[in-house]
Coordinates of C-alpha atoms (C1' of nucleotides) and ligand atoms in Angstrom, one line a residue:
Chain A
M13 CA 23.1 113.4 69.3
N14 CA 19.5 113.7 70.3
R15 CA 17.2 110.7 71.0
T16 CA 15.7 110.4 67.7
D17 CA 18.9 110.5 65.9
Y18 CA 20.4 108.0 68.0
I19 CA 17.7 105.5 67.6
Q20 CA 17.9 105.8 63.8
A21 CA 21.7 105.7 64.0
A22 CA 21.4 102.6 66.0
E23 CA 18.9 101.0 63.7
A24 CA 21.1 101.3 60.9
H25 CA 24.2 100.3 62.9
C26 CA 22.1 96.8 63.6
E27 CA 21.0 96.5 60.0
R28 CA 24.7 96.9 58.8
R29 CA 25.4 94.3 61.5
G30 CA 23.0 91.9 60.2
C31 CA 20.3 92.0 62.7
K32 CA 17.2 94.0 63.4
L33 CA 16.5 96.6 66.1
T34 CA 13.0 95.3 66.6
A35 CA 10.0 97.1 68.0
L36 CA 10.3 95.8 71.5
R37 CA 14.3 96.3 71.5
R38 CA 13.7 99.9 70.3
Q39 CA 11.3 100.6 73.0
V40 CA 13.9 99.2 75.6
L41 CA 16.6 101.2 74.0
E42 CA 14.5 104.2 74.5
L43 CA 13.5 103.4 77.9
V44 CA 17.2 103.5 78.4
L45 CA 18.0 106.7 76.9
R46 CA 15.5 108.6 79.1
H47 CA 17.7 108.3 81.9
Q48 CA 21.0 109.5 82.5
G49 CA 23.8 107.6 83.7
V50 CA 23.2 103.7 85.0
V51 CA 20.1 102.0 84.7
K52 CA 19.1 98.9 86.1
A53 CA 17.4 96.0 84.5
Y54 CA 14.2 96.1 86.8
Q55 CA 13.8 99.8 86.2
V56 CA 13.7 99.3 82.9
L57 CA 11.2 96.4 83.4
A58 CA 8.8 98.7 85.4
D59 CA 9.2 101.5 82.9
L60 CA 8.2 98.9 80.2
Q61 CA 5.5 97.5 82.6
K62 CA 3.9 101.2 82.6
E63 CA 3.9 101.3 78.7
R64 CA 2.5 98.0 77.7
G65 CA 0.9 96.5 80.7
I66 CA 2.6 93.2 81.9
A67 CA 6.2 92.5 81.1
A68 CA 8.5 89.6 82.6
P69 CA 12.1 89.8 83.6
P70 CA 13.3 87.5 80.4
T71 CA 11.7 90.1 78.0
V72 CA 13.9 93.0 79.4
Y73 CA 17.0 90.9 79.9
R74 CA 16.7 89.5 76.3
A75 CA 16.7 93.1 74.9
L76 CA 19.3 94.5 77.0
D77 CA 21.7 91.4 76.1
F78 CA 20.7 92.0 72.4
L79 CA 21.7 95.9 73.0
V80 CA 25.0 95.1 74.8
E81 CA 25.9 92.8 72.1
Q82 CA 25.3 95.4 69.3
G83 CA 27.5 97.8 71.4
L84 CA 24.8 100.2 72.1
L85 CA 24.8 99.7 75.5
H86 CA 27.8 98.9 78.3
R87 CA 27.1 96.6 80.9
V88 CA 28.6 98.1 84.5
D89 CA 29.3 95.0 86.2
A90 CA 30.1 96.8 89.7
L91 CA 26.8 98.3 89.8
N92 CA 24.6 95.4 88.2
G93 CA 23.4 98.3 85.5
F94 CA 23.5 99.2 82.0
V95 CA 24.7 102.7 80.3
V96 CA 24.1 104.1 76.9
C97 CA 27.3 104.1 74.7
D98 CA 27.3 106.9 72.4
H99 CA 30.0 106.3 70.1
F100 CA 28.9 102.7 69.3
E101 CA 30.2 103.1 65.7
C102 CA 33.9 103.0 66.3
Q103 CA 35.4 99.6 67.7
H104 CA 36.6 101.1 71.1
E105 CA 37.4 99.8 74.3
S106 CA 35.9 101.7 77.1
M107 CA 36.7 103.3 80.6
I108 CA 33.7 103.9 82.6
L109 CA 34.1 105.9 85.5
V110 CA 32.0 105.7 88.5
C111 CA 31.7 108.2 91.2
E112 CA 31.5 106.6 94.5
T113 CA 29.7 109.7 96.1
C114 CA 27.1 110.6 93.7
G115 CA 27.0 107.7 91.3
K116 CA 27.3 109.7 88.3
V117 CA 28.8 107.7 85.3
Q118 CA 30.9 108.9 82.4
E119 CA 32.3 107.0 79.6
V120 CA 36.0 108.0 78.2
D121 CA 37.9 106.5 75.4
V122 CA 40.9 104.9 76.2
M123 CA 42.3 102.9 73.5
A124 CA 46.3 104.2 73.9
A125 CA 46.2 103.9 77.8
L126 CA 45.2 100.3 77.8
A127 CA 48.3 99.5 75.6
G128 CA 50.1 99.5 78.8
L129 CA 47.7 96.9 80.2
H130 CA 47.9 94.9 77.4
D131 CA 51.7 94.7 77.7
V132 CA 51.2 93.4 81.5
A133 CA 48.6 90.8 80.4
D134 CA 51.0 89.6 77.6
A135 CA 53.5 89.2 80.2
A136 CA 51.4 86.8 82.0
D137 CA 50.6 84.9 79.0
F138 CA 47.2 86.1 78.8
T139 CA 45.5 87.6 75.7
L140 CA 43.0 90.2 76.3
S141 CA 39.8 90.6 74.8
R142 CA 38.0 93.8 74.3
Q143 CA 37.6 95.6 77.6
N144 CA 35.0 97.6 79.1
L145 CA 36.7 98.5 82.4
T146 CA 34.9 100.0 85.2
L147 CA 36.9 102.3 87.7
T148 CA 35.7 104.3 90.6
G149 CA 36.6 107.2 92.3
L150 CA 35.4 110.8 92.7
C151 CA 33.7 113.2 90.0
K152 CA 34.9 116.8 89.9
A153 CA 32.0 117.8 91.6
C154 CA 32.3 115.5 94.7
R155 CA 35.9 116.0 95.1
I156 CA 35.7 119.1 96.7
Chain B
M72 CA 53.0 80.2 100.6
N73 CA 51.1 77.2 102.0
R74 CA 47.4 77.3 103.6
T75 CA 48.9 77.5 107.0
D76 CA 51.3 80.1 106.7
Y77 CA 49.1 82.2 104.9
I78 CA 46.5 82.0 107.6
Q79 CA 49.1 82.8 110.2
A80 CA 50.3 85.8 107.8
A81 CA 46.6 86.8 107.6
E82 CA 46.0 86.7 111.3
A83 CA 49.1 89.0 111.6
H84 CA 48.0 91.2 108.9
C85 CA 44.7 92.0 110.9
E86 CA 46.2 92.4 114.1
R87 CA 48.4 94.8 112.9
R88 CA 45.2 96.5 111.4
G89 CA 43.5 96.7 114.7
C90 CA 41.0 94.2 114.2
K91 CA 40.5 90.5 114.6
L92 CA 40.6 87.2 112.3
T93 CA 38.0 85.4 114.6
A94 CA 37.1 81.9 114.3
L95 CA 34.6 82.2 112.0
R96 CA 36.2 84.5 109.6
R97 CA 39.3 82.1 109.4
Q98 CA 36.9 79.3 108.9
V99 CA 35.6 81.3 105.9
L100 CA 39.0 82.2 104.7
E101 CA 40.1 78.7 104.8
L102 CA 37.1 77.6 102.8
V103 CA 38.1 80.1 100.0
L104 CA 41.5 78.9 100.2
R105 CA 40.4 75.3 99.4
H106 CA 39.3 76.4 96.1
Q107 CA 41.5 77.7 93.2
G108 CA 40.3 80.7 91.2
V109 CA 36.9 82.7 91.9
V110 CA 34.5 81.3 94.6
K111 CA 30.9 82.3 95.0
A112 CA 29.5 83.5 98.4
Y113 CA 26.9 80.8 98.3
Q114 CA 29.5 78.2 97.5
V115 CA 31.3 79.3 100.7
L116 CA 27.8 79.2 102.4
A117 CA 27.2 75.7 101.2
D118 CA 30.9 74.7 102.5
L119 CA 30.2 76.2 105.7
Q120 CA 27.1 74.5 106.4
K121 CA 28.9 71.0 105.6
E122 CA 31.2 71.9 108.5
R123 CA 29.2 73.2 111.1
G124 CA 25.6 72.5 110.1
I125 CA 23.4 75.5 110.0
A126 CA 24.6 78.7 108.5
A127 CA 22.6 81.6 106.8
P128 CA 23.9 84.0 104.0
P129 CA 24.8 87.2 106.3
T130 CA 27.2 85.0 108.2
V131 CA 29.1 84.5 105.2
Y132 CA 28.6 87.9 103.5
R133 CA 29.8 89.6 107.0
A134 CA 32.9 87.2 107.0
L135 CA 33.5 88.1 103.2
D136 CA 33.0 91.6 103.5
F137 CA 35.7 91.6 106.3
L138 CA 38.2 89.9 104.5
V139 CA 37.8 92.1 101.6
E140 CA 38.0 95.0 103.9
Q141 CA 41.3 93.9 105.2
G142 CA 42.7 93.1 101.3
L143 CA 42.9 89.4 102.0
L144 CA 40.2 88.9 99.3
H145 CA 39.3 90.6 96.0
R146 CA 35.9 90.7 94.7
V147 CA 35.4 90.1 91.2
D148 CA 32.3 92.1 90.3
A149 CA 32.2 90.5 86.5
L150 CA 31.7 87.2 88.2
N151 CA 29.9 87.8 91.7
G152 CA 32.9 86.1 93.4
F153 CA 36.0 86.3 95.4
V154 CA 39.7 85.6 94.7
V155 CA 42.5 85.1 97.4
C156 CA 44.9 88.0 97.2
D157 CA 48.4 86.4 98.0
H158 CA 50.2 89.7 98.4
F159 CA 47.9 91.6 100.9
E160 CA 50.9 93.2 102.7
C161 CA 51.9 95.7 100.1
Q162 CA 49.7 98.5 98.9
H163 CA 48.6 97.3 95.7
E164 CA 46.3 97.9 92.6
S165 CA 45.5 94.8 91.0
M166 CA 44.4 93.5 87.8
I167 CA 42.6 90.4 87.8
L168 CA 42.6 88.4 84.5
V169 CA 39.6 86.2 83.8
C170 CA 39.6 83.6 81.2
E171 CA 36.5 83.2 79.2
T172 CA 37.0 80.0 78.3
C173 CA 38.2 78.1 81.2
G174 CA 37.6 80.6 84.1
K175 CA 40.9 80.4 85.2
V176 CA 41.7 83.7 87.2
Q177 CA 45.0 85.1 88.0
E178 CA 45.9 88.3 89.6
V179 CA 49.0 90.4 88.4
D180 CA 50.5 93.6 89.8
V181 CA 50.0 96.7 87.8
M182 CA 50.9 99.9 89.5
A183 CA 53.1 101.0 86.6
A184 CA 50.4 100.3 83.9
L185 CA 47.6 102.1 85.7
A186 CA 49.3 105.5 85.4
G187 CA 48.1 105.7 81.9
L188 CA 44.6 105.1 83.1
H189 CA 45.2 107.8 85.8
D190 CA 46.2 110.4 83.3
V191 CA 43.0 109.6 81.2
A192 CA 40.9 109.9 84.2
D193 CA 42.4 113.2 85.2
A194 CA 42.0 114.4 82.0
A195 CA 38.0 113.8 82.4
D196 CA 38.2 115.5 85.6
F197 CA 38.1 112.4 87.7
T198 CA 40.1 111.0 90.5
L199 CA 40.5 107.3 90.8
S200 CA 40.8 105.5 94.0
R201 CA 42.2 102.5 94.4
Q202 CA 41.2 99.9 91.5
N203 CA 40.7 96.3 91.3
L204 CA 40.4 96.2 87.8
T205 CA 39.1 92.9 86.1
L206 CA 39.9 92.0 82.5
T207 CA 38.4 89.1 80.4
G208 CA 40.5 87.5 77.8
L209 CA 41.9 84.0 77.1
C210 CA 44.4 82.3 79.2
K211 CA 47.7 80.4 77.7
A212 CA 45.9 76.9 77.6
C213 CA 42.8 78.2 76.1
R214 CA 44.6 80.2 73.2
I215 CA 45.4 77.5 71.4
Chain C
dG249 C1' 0.0 76.4 52.6
dT250 C1' 3.7 74.6 56.0
dC251 C1' 8.1 74.7 57.4
dG252 C1' 12.1 76.6 59.8
dT253 C1' 13.8 80.2 62.2
dG254 C1' 14.4 83.7 65.2
dA255 C1' 11.7 86.7 68.3
dT256 C1' 8.7 87.2 72.2
dG257 C1' 5.3 85.7 75.9
dT258 C1' 5.0 82.8 80.3
dT259 C1' 6.1 80.2 84.3
dA260 C1' 8.7 79.2 87.7
dT261 C1' 12.8 79.0 90.1
dA262 C1' 17.8 79.7 90.9
dC263 C1' 21.3 82.9 92.6
dA264 C1' 23.1 87.2 95.1
dG265 C1' 22.5 90.3 98.8
dT266 C1' 20.3 93.0 103.0
dA267 C1' 17.4 94.8 106.7
dA268 C1' 16.1 94.1 111.2
dC269 C1' 16.4 92.4 115.4
dA270 C1' 17.8 88.7 118.9
dT271 C1' 21.5 86.7 121.0
dT272 C1' 26.0 86.0 122.6
dC273 C1' 30.9 86.5 123.6
dG274 C1' 34.8 89.1 125.3
dC275 C1' 36.6 92.5 128.1
dC276 C1' 36.7 96.2 131.4
dA277 C1' 35.3 99.1 135.2
dT278 C1' 33.2 98.8 139.6
Chain D
dA248 C1' 32.2 88.3 140.7
dT249 C1' 29.3 90.9 138.4
dG250 C1' 27.3 94.1 135.7
dG251 C1' 27.5 97.0 131.6
dC252 C1' 29.1 97.8 127.0
dG253 C1' 30.5 97.1 122.1
dA254 C1' 31.6 93.9 118.6
dA255 C1' 30.6 89.7 116.5
dT256 C1' 27.2 86.4 115.2
dG257 C1' 22.7 84.1 115.0
dT258 C1' 18.2 84.3 113.0
dT259 C1' 14.2 85.7 110.1
dA260 C1' 12.6 87.5 106.4
dC261 C1' 12.7 89.6 102.7
dT262 C1' 14.4 92.3 98.1
dG263 C1' 16.9 92.6 94.1
dT264 C1' 19.3 90.3 90.0
dA265 C1' 19.2 86.7 86.3
dT266 C1' 18.1 82.6 83.9
dA267 C1' 16.0 77.6 82.3
dA268 C1' 12.4 75.6 80.0
dC269 C1' 8.8 75.5 77.5
dA270 C1' 4.8 77.8 74.5
dT271 C1' 3.5 80.7 71.1
dC272 C1' 3.9 84.0 67.5
dA273 C1' 5.7 86.4 63.1
dC274 C1' 7.5 85.9 58.8
dG275 C1' 10.0 84.8 54.8
dA276 C1' 11.6 80.5 51.9
dC277 C1' 10.0 77.0 49.4
Ligands
ZN576 ZN1 31.3 102.8 74.5
ZN577 ZN1 30.3 112.4 92.0
ZN578 ZN1 45.8 91.5 95.5
ZN579 ZN1 41.5 79.2 79.8

DNA sequence: GTCGTGATGTTATACAGTAACATTCGCCAT
DNA sequence: ATGGCGAATGTTACTGTATAACATCACGAC
């Protein structure tokens, strides 16, 4: 899915969920899409300032929070960053793999594999909510 | 295991690993032990300042980094915090459950359940390193 | 119109983490 | 003992991350 299609799908997605992908939010989403992999809030802020003059942290954080809320982005706690989710339509739980060496990030679907973790949590009297796991390791290129 | 025993075991653990649980590091570990659940670096810093007058962030961060390195603490990315590990002797991978409502934290062992995640990662040409997963949900008390 | 609500702007500040360099401590070889 | 070395700690200053609080704006409902 190219960027334009993605934005359109995202807009429809928000519509269906009863909220709006406003101009600002779309602009932030576009800025995130332009990078590959993880993007930091202050990088987005800098990009936004290039495009529209001044902008302050809350502007960016509010837009990013909204996009995470809608499932368009995932937050990667381990890196204080954000990645685009490209299958936001399906109700999925994600597993984000971060390469310790090159920093490359990829998201894989993982519903089935999480069943085991849910069992473990249940055994500890704990009800898991929807997860966005972040796991670290080595990607194919860096493993050599 | 009570606090005193824990500290002693921790000291022996470091010894075996060829490094030292110095007075400062022990003091920081004790400060972390006094809280239950997740502790933040700046909370530890404040506590430390109460005990010994002045102290600066690097002092605390260096000690915390050391303790994490030795496996005595786990870092909880999602909360920018640290939790005590009470089975640092065994080479384990951990799953830390964080209650979204009350903030309570518990660690459960999870070696077996992780096998499924390793399979998924393998399928994506990704080699996982040792994991400290953080999962969110609701604890027994908050589920009602 | 004007009112209410959600979005955005603005300012200021709190919280988290690190670089760089100075100083001290503990230990060992001389 | 004493000088020298490496590890640990102290100190200063800074960068990066995130939010509180309040002001203003846009827009549809009435
Ligand atoms: Zn996703
Ligand atoms: Zn890599
Ligand atoms: Zn542990
Ligand atoms: Zn709870």
